[in-house]
C-alpha positions as a Markdown table, in Angstrom:
| # | Residue | x | y | z |
|---|---|---|---|---|
| 1 | Met | -24.9 | -0.4 | -10.6 |
| 2 | Arg | -22.8 | 2.6 | -11.5 |
| 3 | Lys | -25.4 | 4.9 | -10.0 |
| 4 | Ile | -25.1 | 3.1 | -6.7 |
| 5 | Leu | -21.3 | 3.4 | -6.7 |
| 6 | Leu | -21.5 | 7.1 | -7.6 |
| 7 | Leu | -24.1 | 7.6 | -4.8 |
| 8 | Ile | -21.7 | 5.9 | -2.3 |
| 9 | Thr | -18.8 | 8.0 | -3.5 |
| 10 | Leu | -20.8 | 11.1 | -3.4 |
| 11 | Ser | -21.9 | 10.5 | 0.2 |
| 12 | Ile | -18.3 | 10.0 | 1.2 |
| 13 | Tyr | -17.3 | 13.1 | -0.7 |
| 14 | Tyr | -19.9 | 15.4 | 0.7 |
| 15 | Gly | -20.1 | 13.8 | 4.1 |
| 16 | Cys | -16.8 | 14.9 | 5.3 |
| 17 | Gly | -15.3 | 18.3 | 6.0 |
| 18 | Glu | -12.2 | 19.7 | 4.3 |
| 19 | Ser | -9.8 | 18.4 | 6.9 |
| 20 | Gln | -11.4 | 14.9 | 6.9 |
| 21 | Cys | -11.3 | 15.0 | 3.1 |
| 22 | Asn | -7.6 | 15.8 | 3.1 |
| 23 | Asp | -6.9 | 13.1 | 5.7 |
| 24 | Phe | -8.8 | 10.5 | 3.5 |
| 25 | His | -6.8 | 11.6 | 0.5 |
| 26 | Lys | -3.4 | 11.3 | 2.3 |
| 27 | Ile | -4.3 | 7.8 | 3.4 |
| 28 | Val | -5.2 | 6.8 | -0.1 |
| 29 | Leu | -1.9 | 8.3 | -1.4 |
| 30 | Asn | 0.0 | 6.2 | 1.1 |
| 31 | Gln | -1.5 | 2.8 | 0.2 |
| 32 | Gln | 0.2 | 0.4 | -2.2 |
| 33 | Ser | -0.5 | -3.0 | -3.7 |
| 34 | Asn | 1.0 | -5.1 | -6.5 |
| 35 | Ile | -0.7 | -8.5 | -6.2 |
| 36 | Ile | -2.3 | -11.2 | -8.2 |
| 37 | Val | -5.5 | -11.9 | -6.3 |
| 38 | Asp | -6.0 | -15.3 | -4.8 |
| 39 | Arg | -8.9 | -14.4 | -2.6 |
| 40 | Asn | -11.3 | -11.5 | -2.4 |
| 41 | Tyr | -12.9 | -11.6 | 1.1 |
| 42 | Asn | -15.5 | -9.0 | 0.1 |
| 43 | Thr | -17.2 | -11.2 | -2.4 |
| 44 | Glu | -17.3 | -14.4 | -0.4 |
| 45 | Lys | -20.5 | -15.5 | 1.4 |
| 46 | Ser | -20.2 | -14.9 | 5.1 |
| 47 | Ser | -22.2 | -13.9 | 8.1 |
| 48 | Phe | -20.9 | -10.4 | 8.2 |
| 49 | Ala | -20.1 | -7.6 | 5.8 |
| 50 | Leu | -16.6 | -6.1 | 5.5 |
| 51 | Gly | -16.5 | -2.3 | 5.6 |
| 52 | Thr | -13.2 | -2.1 | 3.8 |
| 53 | Leu | -11.5 | -3.9 | 0.9 |
| 54 | Lys | -9.7 | -7.1 | 1.9 |
| 55 | Leu | -7.7 | -9.1 | -0.7 |
| 56 | Lys | -5.1 | -11.8 | -0.4 |
| 57 | Gly | -2.6 | -12.5 | -3.2 |
| 58 | Arg | 0.9 | -13.0 | -4.4 |
| 59 | Asn | 3.1 | -10.0 | -4.7 |
| 60 | Leu | 4.5 | -9.7 | -8.2 |
| 61 | Glu | 7.9 | -8.4 | -7.1 |
| 62 | Thr | 8.6 | -10.7 | -4.1 |
| 63 | Asn | 6.4 | -13.7 | -5.1 |
| 64 | Lys | 5.3 | -13.9 | -1.5 |
| 65 | Ser | 1.7 | -14.1 | -0.2 |
| 66 | Glu | 0.4 | -10.8 | 1.3 |
| 67 | Tyr | -2.8 | -9.0 | 2.1 |
| 68 | Phe | -4.1 | -5.7 | 0.7 |
| 69 | His | -6.4 | -4.4 | 3.4 |
| 70 | Pro | -6.5 | -0.6 | 3.4 |
| 71 | Asp | -7.9 | 1.4 | 6.4 |
| 72 | Thr | -10.3 | 3.4 | 4.3 |
| 73 | Arg | -13.7 | 2.5 | 2.9 |
| 74 | Gly | -13.1 | 4.2 | -0.4 |
| 75 | Trp | -12.1 | 1.1 | -2.3 |
| 76 | Gln | -14.6 | -1.3 | -0.8 |
| 77 | Pro | -17.5 | -0.5 | -3.2 |
| 78 | Phe | -15.3 | -1.6 | -6.1 |
| 79 | Ala | -14.6 | -5.1 | -4.6 |
| 80 | Gln | -17.2 | -6.6 | -7.0 |
| 81 | Tyr | -14.9 | -5.8 | -9.9 |
| 82 | Ile | -12.0 | -7.9 | -8.4 |
| 83 | Ser | -11.8 | -11.6 | -9.1 |
| 84 | Lys | -9.3 | -14.4 | -8.5 |
| 85 | Gly | -6.5 | -14.1 | -11.0 |
| 86 | Asp | -6.8 | -10.3 | -11.4 |
| 87 | Thr | -3.8 | -8.1 | -10.8 |
| 88 | Val | -4.4 | -5.2 | -8.4 |
| 89 | Leu | -2.0 | -2.3 | -8.8 |
| 90 | Lys | -2.0 | 0.7 | -6.5 |
| 91 | Lys | 1.2 | 2.8 | -6.5 |
| 92 | Lys | 2.1 | 4.8 | -3.4 |
| 93 | Gly | 1.7 | 8.5 | -4.1 |
| 94 | Glu | -1.1 | 8.0 | -6.6 |
| 95 | Ala | -4.8 | 8.2 | -5.9 |
| 96 | Ile | -5.6 | 5.6 | -8.6 |
| 97 | Met | -6.0 | 1.8 | -8.3 |
| 98 | Tyr | -5.9 | -0.4 | -11.4 |
| 99 | Ile | -7.5 | -3.8 | -11.7 |
| 100 | Tyr | -6.0 | -5.8 | -14.6 |
| 101 | Lys | -8.4 | -8.4 | -15.8 |
| 102 | Lys | -8.1 | -10.8 | -18.8 |
| 103 | Asp | -10.3 | -8.7 | -21.1 |
| 104 | Ser | -10.3 | -5.3 | -19.5 |
| 105 | Ile | -8.7 | -2.8 | -17.2 |
| 106 | Val | -10.7 | -1.2 | -14.4 |
| 107 | Ser | -9.4 | 2.1 | -12.9 |
| 108 | Ile | -10.7 | 3.7 | -9.8 |
| 109 | Ser | -9.5 | 7.3 | -9.4 |
| 110 | Tyr | -9.7 | 9.6 | -6.4 |
| 111 | Glu | -7.5 | 12.2 | -8.1 |
| 112 | Asn | -8.4 | 15.8 | -7.1 |
| 113 | Phe | -10.8 | 14.3 | -4.6 |
| 114 | Cys | -10.9 | 17.3 | -2.3 |
| 115 | Asp | -11.0 | 19.9 | -5.0 |
| 116 | Lys | -14.7 | 20.3 | -5.8 |
| 117 | Thr | -14.0 | 22.3 | -9.0 |
| 118 | Lys | -11.8 | 19.4 | -10.5 |
| 119 | Phe | -13.2 | 16.2 | -9.1 |
| 120 | Ser | -15.9 | 14.5 | -11.1 |
| 121 | Gln | -18.1 | 11.7 | -9.7 |
| 122 | Asp | -18.6 | 10.4 | -13.3 |
| 123 | Lys | -14.8 | 9.7 | -13.7 |
| 124 | Val | -14.2 | 7.7 | -10.5 |
| 125 | Leu | -14.8 | 4.3 | -12.2 |
| 126 | Asn | -13.6 | 3.6 | -15.7 |
| 127 | Ile | -13.6 | 0.3 | -17.6 |
| 128 | Phe | -11.4 | -0.1 | -20.6 |
| 129 | Arg | -11.9 | -3.2 | -22.8 |
| 130 | Arg | -8.8 | -4.8 | -24.3 |
| 131 | Asp | -8.0 | -7.8 | -26.4 |
| 132 | Ser | -8.1 | -11.0 | -24.3 |
| 133 | Val | -4.8 | -12.5 | -23.5 |
| 134 | Lys | -4.4 | -16.1 | -24.7 |
């Protein structure tokens, strides 16, 4: 599964020119989310496939229901790691999204995405195990 995700990310990375890469990175930096997920539309059975990530949840700061539906396809391949009850944190100005699960933390990083000398496909997805919360 990791190989498929790396292949998708690689095709995004090498499939765009430098200006498109910078545009993608600016969009990613501008996105933000701080929700506890109630619904992950990407993992639901439907007659069509979503090209972007679409989540509905409760904002941790305002306690109001909101959607996280970024305009880019960069986060969509990682929808399979997001379940109901998980917390999705994406800070504006950072190119990293964190998914806090009961027993682990998943991070997806597009740091240095447009710098081919620093960006590593192997470090896009990281899963850290932690003690389960009781």
